[in-house]
Structure formats: C-alpha cells, structure tokens
Amino acid sequence: MQPPLYVITPTYRRPEQLAELTRLGYTLKHVINLLWLVIEDAHNTSDIVENTLNRIGVPYEYYLDARNTLNKLLNIDMFAAPMPDEYRKSKKAKPRGVSNRNRALLWLRENATDGVFYFADDDNTYDINIFEQMRYTKKVSMWPVGLVTKLGVSSPIVKGGNIEGFYDGWIGGRKYPVDMAGFAVSVKFLHERPQAKMPYKPGYEEDGFLKSLAPLDNADIQLLANNCSEILTWHTQTKSNHPAESLNMTKYGGTNLVDLDKQLVRPIK
Amino acid sequence: MQPPLYVITPTYRRPEQLAELTRLGYTLKHVINLLWLVIEDAHNTSDIVENTLNRIGVPYEYYLDARNTLNKLLNIDMFAAPMPDEYRKSKKAKPRGVSNRNRALLWLRENATDGVFYFADDDNTYDINIFEQMRYTKKVSMWPVGLVTKLGVSSPIVKGGNIEGFYDGWIGGRKYPVDMAGFAVSVKFLHERPQAKMPYKPGYEEDGFLKSLAPLDNADIQLLANNCSEILTWHTQTKSNHPAESLNMTKYGGTNLVDLDKQLVRPIK
C-alpha cells in the first residue's frame, strides 16, 4: 500500500465554485490512496458543495467526525474556516486560504500519522504524475510550477542536482520564493515541527510556512519532476463571473429554471 | 459496447495550452470508448502538445493517417486548421475554433459511422455524467451550461417535458440561442445532412451549425441532465497569461531552466 496523500484545497463561495471542484476532482480521482481535505472559507459548509463532492467520488473530508469534537474543545467550527474579520473587511490584499490551510494542518496533526500533504488550490492544474512522485517525500519536496508571473514558470534553479537558488518573478525578500503548488511536506515531518503554520501575510504564505518548518537544509529538499526539468503543475487562474441575476419567478415559475437556479453559487454578503 | 463518443477540441498556441489540455484530458480519461479529436489552429502540429496528449493517455487523433491522404486530395493540412487570413488579420471578434471544428466534421464524415460527437472547448468544465447521457443521442441533444452571461446559466426552458424557449443572456436574433458546450449530435444524423457545417460568424457559430442540420423539430431534440434541471457543464474561462519572457541563457545556461523553457508555449506571431 502506498503512503497516503492528503490534498488540501481551500474553497469559497463564488459562481465558479462547483465547476472548479469538479474539474480538480476528476484529476484527483485518478490517484489512489488520496484523501481530499476540502475546506470552506465560511461559517457553514454547503449542501451543493457536498452534493458535488459526492458526485465526483473522490474520498474527502468536508463534514467530519473530528469537527464536532473540536467544536466543543475550541468553540469553533472545525472545517468551516472563515478568514479573520480584520482581513475580510480590509481593502488590502487578502491572505485568502490561509485560515483554511491552517485548519487542515490541525486536522493532520489530530488524524494523520504518515504520508504526505500538499496544498492544491481548486483553480490550478496538475499532471497526475506529480502526485505519485510527491507521495514519497521524506521532509519537503519541490518542483516547477508553470504560468507563474511573466517568467512563465517558478522553480528551484538546479545545477548538478543541487539547488542554486530560485527562479521566481514574484516579490523579493523571501527565503523560499516558491508557489503554493510547488511543494509537498511529509506528515511525520509536520509532527516533528509542532509550531509550523502558515502566516496571514499576503505574498509570504509559502515562505512563512516553509520557514516555520526550520531547521530545513536545502540538501533535505527533494527535487521532483526529473530534477525540476519538467512542468507538471500550472498556476492556472479562472476568470471571475458576476453573481447570477435573480430568476424572474413570475415568468419562469414551473419551469426547469427554478431547479437550475438552486445550483448557482452566490457569494456570501 | 457503448456507441463511440467523438469529442472535438479546438486548441491554439498560448501559454495555457498544455495546462488546459491536461485538465480536460483527465476528465475525458474517465469516459470509455471516447476518441478525442484535438485540432490546432496552426499550420503545423506541435511536439509538446503531442507529448502532453501521450502523457494524458486518452485515445486521440492529432497526427492521423487520414491527414496525409487528405493533404494530397485537398492540398491542405488536414488536422492543422488555421483560421482564414481574412479573420486572423481583422481587429473584429474572431470566430475562433470554427475552422478547427469544420475540419473535425470532415474527419467524422470520412471516418465515423455511428456514435455521437460533441464540441468540447479546452477551457470548459464537464461532469462526466453528461458524456454517458449524450452517448445515446438520436439526432440532437441539449442541456444547461453554467457560467454563461449574467444569467449564470444558458438552457432550454422546459415545461412539462417540452422546450418552451431558450434562457440565454447572449445576443438575440438566434433560432437556437445555446452555448457550444450545451449540445451533442449523432454521427448518423450528420451523415444525413451532408451540407451541415459551422459558419464563420462570431456569436452565431452554434446557431448557424444547428440551423444547418435542418429539418430538425424541437420535438426531436432530446433534453438531457434530467430534463435540463441539472448543471453538468460550465463555461469556465481561464485568464490569459502574457507570453513568458526569454530565458537569460548567459545566466542560466547549464541549469534545469533550459529544459523548462522548452515547455513554455509561446503564441505564433
């Protein structure tokens, strides 16, 4: 039996939500011994998301047993992980997904003993080969991510099998200038770093999380995708749609449009 | 054995091309007895696209035997289907994908005898259940498509099992105001309509093609997705990326970045 893979996907209410989960889900469905941790940025989970996850058929946690236990312990809603209000109400760049990912780390600390975890946003694209490669990560593994900045790719720079630096067109000042889709971490290693978590710092989420895993030598970072020479993950981004207009019930009551309207995801106000 | 499904996907050179094909391919890989007709809007097919298709593992036609034959017959490159120059050079809305789809129709007329075909753009999202439903289309089948215009969905309006009209927020003046992702057609029916093809008319591609299948009664259109009450396809759109900057070979020669650069798709000038 292969070591388990835990794929952590933050998600939030928007018109594209069900489509994005469907598309990612069909990729994950090709990978064995995988548990998909889908975490809403909301106070409540959603029935239409759950229906979608059931339809896709990938093993997932969305409602989960641990949640009620943790609700009692921490007086919070475990797998609904809203962004803290100070960020939600701010006009500045929001560290979207951080609270979700930290909730998932908490879940791993409580429930997982071995295997590997990976932060897989629902709008990115993944070649399934990368999952089989990351499955054997001892501490941290890294690989290139396509479609990142005007350089077209973000990657460790590798020469003679060693990391010589990082090629990444995003902000400077980072020890690990890597994309969220470009690394995986061993669960055992996470357990050895009880303080590791992701910071609420836009642009520095990956860097902050990887630094919280210190000590971590570059020599301990496994270079996947054939020594970082292949692009197997891409930072695709989906265009946002405006929330759908309300259905005119006077005109369309008694038609199929009433059922369709219930499947349109409208953002939380 | 189920009737074959022919999925027609126009594609073109852009930074997102390999990612989009990968993502769509993993959805199609869950569907049996499916042949993927991938057609480039270019004068030449591309090695990195072919490598990507091979890696995905869905049966496809990209290079094909019929091509050389047709090259000789028609003096054109069969499965490379460039947009006619009059449109390519125009600043107006381009009927992208029309030439590709018409090439695929030609391929079907030459090579297919039964089953069903479907136009599946590489940036949309598909629940695999729709493929099993469309497989048994007798003439034409239709169903809703999510994320179309500010209405949030495009669909036949169904009451009592009959088409009462179309709900679609896009341009008027169409007999069939439907999205490209919202219908499938039987191959036998295509053979009975030897003149059917898609017009080079932006906004009217679907309408024009469906009208070219006349005579076609609304009563002959099968309504899938539970009488058009479920959203199983979505018109997702991917944000465009600028072409990647050139790699500084002086600085990065001898590193993995040289290999990565070869996997970046740059548009044809």
Coordinates of C-alpha atoms in Angstrom, one line a residue:
Chain A
M1 CA 0.0 0.0 0.0
Q2 CA 1.4 3.4 -1.0
P3 CA 1.7 6.1 1.7
P4 CA -1.4 8.2 1.9
L5 CA -1.6 11.6 0.2
Y6 CA -3.6 14.4 1.8
V7 CA -4.6 17.1 -0.7
I8 CA -5.7 20.3 1.0
T9 CA -8.0 22.5 -1.1
P10 CA -9.3 25.8 0.3
T11 CA -12.5 26.9 -1.4
Y12 CA -15.0 29.7 -1.1
R13 CA -18.5 30.7 -2.4
R14 CA -18.4 32.1 -5.8
P15 CA -20.1 31.3 -9.2
E16 CA -17.2 29.1 -10.3
Q17 CA -17.0 27.0 -7.1
L18 CA -18.8 23.8 -8.2
A19 CA -17.1 23.9 -11.6
E20 CA -13.6 24.3 -10.1
L21 CA -14.1 21.5 -7.6
T22 CA -15.5 19.2 -10.4
R23 CA -12.5 19.8 -12.6
L24 CA -9.9 19.3 -9.9
G25 CA -11.8 16.4 -8.5
Y26 CA -11.6 14.4 -11.8
T27 CA -7.8 14.8 -11.7
L28 CA -7.6 13.6 -8.1
K29 CA -9.8 10.7 -8.9
H30 CA -7.0 9.1 -10.9
V31 CA -4.8 9.0 -7.8
I32 CA -5.1 6.1 -5.4
N33 CA -4.9 6.3 -1.6
L34 CA -5.7 10.0 -1.6
L35 CA -7.8 11.9 0.9
W36 CA -9.1 15.3 -0.2
L37 CA -9.5 17.9 2.5
V38 CA -11.9 20.5 1.2
I39 CA -12.2 23.5 3.4
E40 CA -14.7 26.3 3.0
D41 CA -13.9 29.8 3.8
A42 CA -17.3 30.2 5.5
H43 CA -19.1 29.7 8.8
N44 CA -21.2 26.8 7.4
T45 CA -20.5 24.1 4.9
S46 CA -22.7 24.0 1.9
D47 CA -25.1 21.3 0.7
I48 CA -24.5 21.9 -3.0
V49 CA -20.7 21.6 -2.4
E50 CA -21.3 18.4 -0.6
N51 CA -23.5 17.1 -3.4
T52 CA -20.8 17.9 -5.9
L53 CA -18.1 16.2 -3.9
N54 CA -20.3 13.1 -3.6
R55 CA -21.0 13.2 -7.4
I56 CA -17.2 13.4 -8.1
G57 CA -16.5 10.3 -6.0
V58 CA -13.0 11.2 -4.5
P59 CA -12.7 10.3 -0.8
Y60 CA -13.0 13.6 1.0
E61 CA -13.4 15.3 4.4
Y62 CA -15.8 18.1 4.4
Y63 CA -18.2 17.3 7.2
L64 CA -16.2 15.1 9.5
D65 CA -16.3 13.4 12.9
A66 CA -13.4 15.4 14.4
R67 CA -15.3 18.6 13.7
N68 CA -17.9 18.2 16.5
T69 CA -15.2 17.2 18.9
L70 CA -13.1 20.2 18.1
N71 CA -16.1 22.5 18.1
K72 CA -16.5 21.6 21.8
L73 CA -12.8 21.9 22.6
L74 CA -12.1 25.1 20.7
N75 CA -15.6 26.5 20.4
I76 CA -15.0 27.0 16.7
D77 CA -16.4 25.3 13.6
M78 CA -13.6 23.0 12.6
F79 CA -13.9 22.6 8.9
A80 CA -15.5 25.9 8.2
A81 CA -12.6 28.2 8.3
P82 CA -13.6 31.8 7.8
M83 CA -11.0 34.5 7.2
P84 CA -10.5 36.5 10.3
D85 CA -12.6 39.7 10.2
E86 CA -9.7 42.0 10.3
Y87 CA -8.6 40.8 6.9
R88 CA -12.1 40.2 5.5
K89 CA -13.1 43.8 6.0
S90 CA -9.7 45.2 4.8
K91 CA -9.4 46.6 1.3
K92 CA -5.8 45.4 1.0
A93 CA -4.7 42.1 -0.5
K94 CA -6.3 39.3 1.5
P95 CA -4.4 36.2 2.6
R96 CA -7.1 34.0 1.1
G97 CA -7.0 30.4 2.1
V98 CA -4.6 30.8 5.0
S99 CA -7.2 30.0 7.7
N100 CA -8.4 27.1 5.6
R101 CA -4.9 25.6 5.3
N102 CA -4.1 26.1 8.9
R103 CA -7.3 24.2 9.8
A104 CA -6.2 21.4 7.6
L105 CA -2.8 21.3 9.3
L106 CA -4.7 21.0 12.6
W107 CA -6.7 18.1 11.2
L108 CA -3.5 16.4 10.0
R109 CA -1.9 16.8 13.5
E110 CA -5.0 15.2 15.0
N111 CA -5.7 12.5 12.5
A112 CA -2.7 11.6 10.3
T113 CA 0.4 9.7 11.2
D114 CA 2.2 9.1 7.9
G115 CA 2.1 10.0 4.2
V116 CA 2.4 13.4 2.6
F117 CA 0.3 16.6 2.3
Y118 CA 0.0 19.1 -0.5
F119 CA -1.8 22.4 -0.9
A120 CA -3.8 22.2 -4.1
D121 CA -5.9 25.2 -4.9
D122 CA -9.0 24.5 -6.8
D123 CA -8.1 26.5 -9.9
N124 CA -4.7 25.1 -10.6
T125 CA -3.8 22.3 -13.0
Y126 CA -2.0 19.1 -12.0
D127 CA -0.4 16.4 -14.0
I128 CA -1.2 13.2 -12.1
N129 CA 2.4 12.1 -12.2
I130 CA 3.4 14.7 -9.7
F131 CA 1.2 13.0 -7.1
E132 CA 3.0 9.7 -7.4
Q133 CA 6.3 11.5 -7.1
M134 CA 5.4 13.6 -4.0
R135 CA 4.0 10.6 -2.2
Y136 CA 7.5 9.6 -1.1
T137 CA 8.6 12.9 0.3
K138 CA 10.8 12.5 3.4
K139 CA 10.7 16.1 4.6
V140 CA 9.9 18.6 1.9
S141 CA 9.9 18.1 -1.9
M142 CA 9.8 20.8 -4.6
W143 CA 9.3 21.1 -8.3
P144 CA 8.5 23.7 -11.0
V145 CA 5.1 25.4 -11.4
G146 CA 4.1 26.8 -14.8
L147 CA 2.2 30.1 -15.6
V148 CA 3.7 32.0 -12.6
T149 CA 4.5 35.7 -13.4
K150 CA 6.0 37.0 -16.6
L151 CA 8.8 34.5 -16.4
G152 CA 6.2 31.8 -17.2
V153 CA 7.5 29.4 -14.5
S154 CA 8.6 29.3 -10.9
S155 CA 11.2 26.8 -10.0
P156 CA 14.2 26.0 -7.9
I157 CA 17.3 26.6 -10.0
V158 CA 19.1 23.3 -10.2
K159 CA 22.6 22.6 -11.4
G160 CA 24.4 19.3 -10.9
G161 CA 21.5 18.1 -8.8
N162 CA 21.7 20.9 -6.2
I163 CA 19.5 23.9 -5.5
E164 CA 21.4 27.0 -6.7
G165 CA 18.6 29.4 -5.9
F166 CA 15.1 30.1 -7.0
Y167 CA 13.7 31.4 -10.3
D168 CA 10.5 33.3 -9.4
G169 CA 9.3 36.6 -10.7
W170 CA 7.1 37.4 -7.7
I171 CA 8.0 39.6 -4.8
G172 CA 11.5 39.5 -3.3
G173 CA 12.6 39.3 0.3
R174 CA 11.7 35.6 0.6
K175 CA 13.9 32.7 1.6
Y176 CA 11.7 30.3 -0.3
P177 CA 10.3 32.2 -3.3
V178 CA 8.1 29.3 -4.4
D179 CA 4.5 28.9 -5.4
M180 CA 1.9 27.1 -3.3
A181 CA 1.5 24.4 -5.9
G182 CA 5.3 23.7 -5.9
F183 CA 6.0 21.8 -2.8
A184 CA 4.8 18.9 -0.6
V185 CA 5.6 18.0 3.0
S186 CA 5.8 14.8 4.9
V187 CA 3.2 14.3 7.7
K188 CA 5.9 12.8 10.0
F189 CA 8.0 15.9 9.4
L190 CA 5.0 18.1 10.3
H191 CA 4.6 16.3 13.6
E192 CA 8.3 17.0 14.3
R193 CA 7.5 20.7 13.9
P194 CA 4.6 21.3 16.3
Q195 CA 4.7 25.1 15.8
A196 CA 4.6 25.0 11.9
K197 CA 1.8 27.0 10.4
M198 CA 1.0 29.4 7.6
P199 CA 1.2 33.2 8.4
Y200 CA -1.6 35.7 7.5
K201 CA 0.8 37.7 5.3
P202 CA -0.2 38.2 1.7
G203 CA 2.6 37.1 -0.7
Y204 CA 4.5 35.4 2.1
E205 CA 2.3 32.4 2.8
E206 CA 4.5 29.8 1.3
D207 CA 7.7 31.4 2.5
G208 CA 6.4 31.8 6.0
F209 CA 5.1 28.2 6.2
L210 CA 8.3 26.7 4.9
K211 CA 10.4 28.9 7.3
S212 CA 8.2 27.6 10.1
L213 CA 9.5 24.1 9.3
A214 CA 13.0 25.1 10.3
P215 CA 15.5 23.6 10.6
L216 CA 15.4 22.5 7.0
D217 CA 18.5 22.3 4.9
N218 CA 18.3 22.8 1.2
A219 CA 20.0 19.4 0.9
D220 CA 17.0 17.9 2.5
I221 CA 14.6 19.2 -0.1
Q222 CA 13.9 16.5 -2.7
L223 CA 13.8 17.8 -6.3
L224 CA 11.0 16.1 -8.2
A225 CA 9.8 16.3 -11.8
N226 CA 13.1 14.9 -13.1
N227 CA 15.3 17.2 -11.1
C228 CA 12.9 20.2 -11.7
S229 CA 13.2 19.8 -15.5
E230 CA 9.5 19.1 -16.2
I231 CA 6.5 21.3 -15.7
L232 CA 3.8 19.1 -14.1
T233 CA 1.8 21.8 -12.3
W234 CA 0.4 25.0 -13.5
H235 CA -0.9 28.1 -11.8
T236 CA -4.0 28.4 -14.0
Q237 CA -6.4 31.1 -12.9
T238 CA -10.1 31.2 -13.7
K239 CA -11.9 34.4 -14.8
S240 CA -14.4 35.6 -12.2
N241 CA -18.1 35.7 -13.1
H242 CA -20.6 38.2 -11.7
P243 CA -23.1 36.6 -9.4
A244 CA -26.1 35.4 -11.4
E245 CA -29.1 37.7 -11.6
S246 CA -32.2 36.6 -9.7
L247 CA -34.6 34.4 -11.5
N248 CA -37.9 36.0 -12.5
M249 CA -40.2 33.6 -10.8
T250 CA -43.3 35.2 -12.2
K251 CA -42.1 34.5 -15.7
Y252 CA -40.3 31.2 -15.1
G253 CA -42.1 29.5 -12.2
G254 CA -43.0 25.9 -13.0
T255 CA -40.0 25.5 -15.4
N256 CA -36.7 23.8 -15.1
L257 CA -35.1 27.1 -14.4
V258 CA -36.3 27.0 -10.8
D259 CA -34.2 23.9 -10.3
L260 CA -31.2 25.3 -12.1
D261 CA -31.3 28.5 -10.0
K262 CA -30.7 26.4 -6.9
Q263 CA -27.4 25.2 -8.3
L264 CA -26.0 28.7 -8.9
V265 CA -23.5 29.6 -6.2
R266 CA -23.9 33.2 -4.9
P267 CA -21.2 34.7 -2.7
I268 CA -21.8 35.3 0.9
K269 CA -22.5 39.0 1.5
Chain B
M1 CA -20.0 -1.9 -26.3
Q2 CA -21.4 1.6 -26.0
P3 CA -21.6 3.8 -29.1
P4 CA -18.4 5.8 -29.6
L5 CA -18.1 9.4 -28.4
Y6 CA -16.1 11.9 -30.5
V7 CA -15.0 14.9 -28.5
I8 CA -13.9 17.8 -30.7
T9 CA -11.5 20.2 -29.1
P10 CA -10.1 23.2 -30.9
T11 CA -6.9 24.4 -29.4
Y12 CA -4.3 27.1 -30.2
R13 CA -0.8 28.2 -29.1
R14 CA -0.9 30.2 -25.9
P15 CA 0.9 29.9 -22.5
E16 CA -2.1 28.0 -21.0
Q17 CA -2.4 25.4 -23.8
L18 CA -0.7 22.4 -22.2
A19 CA -2.4 23.0 -18.8
E20 CA -5.8 23.3 -20.4
L21 CA -5.4 20.1 -22.4
T22 CA -4.1 18.3 -19.3
R23 CA -7.0 19.3 -17.2
L24 CA -9.6 18.5 -19.8
G25 CA -7.8 15.3 -20.7
Y26 CA -8.1 13.9 -17.1
T27 CA -11.9 14.4 -17.3
L28 CA -12.2 12.6 -20.6
K29 CA -10.0 9.8 -19.3
H30 CA -12.8 8.7 -17.1
V31 CA -15.1 8.1 -20.1
I32 CA -14.9 4.8 -22.0
N33 CA -15.0 4.4 -25.8
L34 CA -14.1 8.0 -26.4
L35 CA -11.9 9.4 -29.2
W36 CA -10.5 12.9 -28.7
L37 CA -10.1 15.0 -31.8
V38 CA -7.7 17.7 -30.9
I39 CA -7.3 20.3 -33.6
E40 CA -4.7 23.0 -33.7
D41 CA -5.4 26.4 -35.1
A42 CA -2.0 26.4 -36.8
H43 CA -0.2 25.3 -39.9
N44 CA 1.8 22.7 -38.0
T45 CA 1.0 20.4 -35.2
S46 CA 3.3 20.8 -32.1
D47 CA 5.6 18.3 -30.5
I48 CA 4.9 19.5 -27.0
V49 CA 1.2 19.2 -27.5
E50 CA 1.7 15.7 -28.8
N51 CA 3.9 14.8 -25.8
T52 CA 1.2 16.2 -23.5
L53 CA -1.5 14.1 -25.2
N54 CA 0.6 11.0 -24.9
R55 CA 1.2 11.7 -21.2
I56 CA -2.5 12.1 -20.5
G57 CA -3.3 8.8 -22.1
V58 CA -6.7 9.5 -23.7
P59 CA -7.1 8.0 -27.2
Y60 CA -6.8 10.9 -29.6
E61 CA -6.2 12.0 -33.1
Y62 CA -3.8 14.8 -33.7
Y63 CA -1.4 13.3 -36.2
L64 CA -3.5 10.9 -38.2
D65 CA -3.4 8.6 -41.2
A66 CA -6.2 10.4 -42.9
R67 CA -4.3 13.6 -42.9
N68 CA -1.7 12.6 -45.5
T69 CA -4.4 11.3 -47.7
L70 CA -6.4 14.4 -47.4
N71 CA -3.4 16.6 -47.8
K72 CA -2.9 15.1 -51.2
L73 CA -6.6 15.3 -52.1
L74 CA -7.3 18.8 -50.9
N75 CA -3.8 20.2 -50.8
I76 CA -4.3 21.3 -47.2
D77 CA -3.0 20.2 -43.9
M78 CA -5.9 18.2 -42.5
F79 CA -5.7 18.4 -38.8
A80 CA -3.9 21.7 -38.6
A81 CA -6.8 24.1 -39.2
P82 CA -5.7 27.7 -39.3
M83 CA -8.2 30.5 -39.2
P84 CA -8.6 32.0 -42.7
D85 CA -6.4 35.0 -43.1
E86 CA -9.3 37.4 -43.6
Y87 CA -10.4 36.8 -40.0
R88 CA -6.9 36.4 -38.5
K89 CA -5.9 39.8 -39.7
S90 CA -9.1 41.5 -38.7
K91 CA -9.4 43.5 -35.5
K92 CA -13.0 42.4 -35.0
A93 CA -14.3 39.5 -33.0
K94 CA -12.7 36.3 -34.4
P95 CA -14.7 33.2 -35.0
R96 CA -12.1 31.2 -33.1
G97 CA -12.3 27.4 -33.4
V98 CA -14.7 27.4 -36.4
S99 CA -12.1 26.2 -38.9
N100 CA -11.0 23.5 -36.4
R101 CA -14.5 22.3 -35.8
N102 CA -15.3 22.1 -39.5
R103 CA -12.1 20.1 -40.0
A104 CA -13.3 17.7 -37.4
L105 CA -16.7 17.4 -39.1
L106 CA -14.8 16.5 -42.3
W107 CA -12.9 13.9 -40.3
L108 CA -16.1 12.4 -39.0
R109 CA -17.7 12.3 -42.4
E110 CA -14.7 10.3 -43.7
N111 CA -14.0 8.1 -40.7
A112 CA -17.0 7.6 -38.4
T113 CA -20.2 5.7 -39.0
D114 CA -22.1 5.7 -35.7
G115 CA -21.9 7.3 -32.2
V116 CA -22.2 10.9 -31.2
F117 CA -20.0 14.0 -31.4
Y118 CA -19.6 16.9 -29.1
F119 CA -17.7 20.2 -29.2
A120 CA -15.7 20.5 -26.0
D121 CA -13.5 23.6 -25.7
D122 CA -10.4 23.0 -23.7
D123 CA -11.2 25.6 -21.0
N124 CA -14.7 24.5 -20.1
T125 CA -15.7 22.1 -17.3
Y126 CA -17.6 18.9 -17.7
D127 CA -19.2 16.5 -15.3
I128 CA -18.5 13.1 -16.7
N129 CA -22.2 12.1 -16.3
I130 CA -23.1 14.2 -19.3
F131 CA -20.9 12.1 -21.6
E132 CA -22.8 8.9 -20.7
Q133 CA -26.1 10.7 -21.3
M134 CA -25.1 12.3 -24.7
R135 CA -23.8 8.9 -25.9
Y136 CA -27.3 7.9 -26.9
T137 CA -28.3 11.0 -28.8
K138 CA -30.5 10.1 -31.8
K139 CA -30.4 13.4 -33.6
V140 CA -29.5 16.3 -31.3
S141 CA -29.5 16.5 -27.5
M142 CA -29.3 19.6 -25.4
W143 CA -28.8 20.5 -21.7
P144 CA -27.9 23.5 -19.5
V145 CA -24.5 25.2 -19.4
G146 CA -23.5 27.1 -16.2
L147 CA -21.5 30.3 -16.1
V148 CA -22.9 31.8 -19.3
T149 CA -23.6 35.6 -19.1
K150 CA -25.0 37.4 -16.2
L151 CA -27.9 35.0 -16.0
G152 CA -25.4 32.4 -14.7
V153 CA -26.8 29.6 -17.0
S154 CA -27.9 29.0 -20.5
S155 CA -30.5 26.4 -21.1
P156 CA -33.6 25.4 -23.0
I157 CA -36.7 26.4 -21.0
V158 CA -38.5 23.2 -20.3
K159 CA -42.1 22.9 -19.0
G160 CA -44.0 19.6 -19.0
G161 CA -41.1 17.9 -20.8
N162 CA -41.2 20.3 -23.8
I163 CA -39.0 23.1 -25.0
E164 CA -40.8 26.4 -24.4
G165 CA -37.9 28.6 -25.5
F166 CA -34.3 29.3 -24.5
Y167 CA -32.9 31.1 -21.5
D168 CA -29.7 32.7 -22.7
G169 CA -28.4 36.2 -21.9
W170 CA -26.2 36.4 -25.0
I171 CA -27.1 38.1 -28.3
G172 CA -30.5 37.9 -29.8
G173 CA -31.6 37.0 -33.3
R174 CA -30.9 33.3 -33.0
K175 CA -33.2 30.4 -33.5
Y176 CA -31.0 28.3 -31.2
P177 CA -29.5 30.6 -28.5
V178 CA -27.4 27.8 -26.9
D179 CA -23.8 27.5 -25.9
M180 CA -21.2 25.4 -27.7
A181 CA -21.0 23.1 -24.6
G182 CA -24.7 22.5 -24.5
F183 CA -25.5 20.1 -27.3
A184 CA -24.4 16.9 -29.0
V185 CA -25.2 15.4 -32.4
S186 CA -25.4 11.9 -33.7
V187 CA -22.9 10.9 -36.4
K188 CA -25.6 9.2 -38.4
F189 CA -27.7 12.4 -38.3
L190 CA -24.6 14.3 -39.5
H191 CA -24.3 11.9 -42.5
E192 CA -27.9 12.6 -43.3
R193 CA -27.1 16.3 -43.5
P194 CA -24.1 16.4 -45.9
Q195 CA -24.1 20.2 -46.1
A196 CA -24.1 20.8 -42.3
K197 CA -21.2 23.0 -41.1
M198 CA -20.3 25.8 -38.8
P199 CA -20.4 29.4 -40.2
Y200 CA -17.6 31.9 -39.7
K201 CA -19.9 34.3 -37.9
P202 CA -18.9 35.4 -34.4
G203 CA -21.7 34.8 -31.9
Y204 CA -23.7 32.7 -34.3
E205 CA -21.5 29.6 -34.6
E206 CA -23.8 27.3 -32.6
D207 CA -26.9 28.7 -34.1
G208 CA -25.6 28.5 -37.6
F209 CA -24.4 25.0 -37.2
L210 CA -27.7 23.8 -35.7
K211 CA -29.7 25.5 -38.4
S212 CA -27.5 23.8 -41.0
L213 CA -28.9 20.5 -39.6
A214 CA -32.5 21.4 -40.7
P215 CA -35.0 20.0 -40.9
L216 CA -34.8 19.5 -37.1
D217 CA -38.0 19.7 -35.0
N218 CA -37.8 20.8 -31.4
A219 CA -39.6 17.6 -30.6
D220 CA -36.6 15.7 -31.9
I221 CA -34.2 17.4 -29.5
Q222 CA -33.5 15.2 -26.5
L223 CA -33.4 17.0 -23.2
L224 CA -30.6 15.6 -21.0
A225 CA -29.4 16.4 -17.5
N226 CA -32.7 15.3 -16.0
N227 CA -34.9 17.3 -18.4
C228 CA -32.5 20.2 -18.2
S229 CA -32.8 20.6 -14.4
E230 CA -29.1 19.9 -13.6
I231 CA -26.0 21.8 -14.4
L232 CA -23.4 19.3 -15.6
T233 CA -21.3 21.6 -17.9
W234 CA -19.8 25.0 -17.2
H235 CA -18.4 27.7 -19.4
T236 CA -15.3 28.3 -17.3
Q237 CA -12.8 30.7 -18.8
T238 CA -9.1 30.9 -18.0
K239 CA -7.2 34.1 -17.5
S240 CA -4.7 34.8 -20.3
N241 CA -1.0 35.0 -19.4
H242 CA 1.5 37.1 -21.2
P243 CA 4.0 35.0 -23.2
A244 CA 6.9 34.2 -21.0
E245 CA 10.0 36.4 -21.2
S246 CA 13.0 34.9 -22.9
L247 CA 15.4 33.0 -20.7
N248 CA 18.7 34.6 -20.0
M249 CA 21.0 31.9 -21.3
T250 CA 24.2 33.6 -20.2
K251 CA 22.9 33.5 -16.6
Y252 CA 21.0 30.2 -16.6
G253 CA 22.8 28.0 -19.2
G254 CA 23.5 24.6 -17.8
T255 CA 20.6 24.7 -15.3
N256 CA 17.2 23.0 -15.4
L257 CA 15.7 26.3 -16.6
V258 CA 16.9 25.5 -20.1
D259 CA 14.7 22.4 -20.2
L260 CA 11.8 24.2 -18.6
D261 CA 11.9 26.9 -21.2
K262 CA 11.3 24.4 -24.0
Q263 CA 8.0 23.6 -22.3
L264 CA 6.7 27.1 -22.4
V265 CA 4.2 27.7 -25.2
R266 CA 4.6 30.9 -27.0
P267 CA 2.0 32.2 -29.4
I268 CA 2.6 32.2 -33.1
K269 CA 3.4 35.7 -34.3

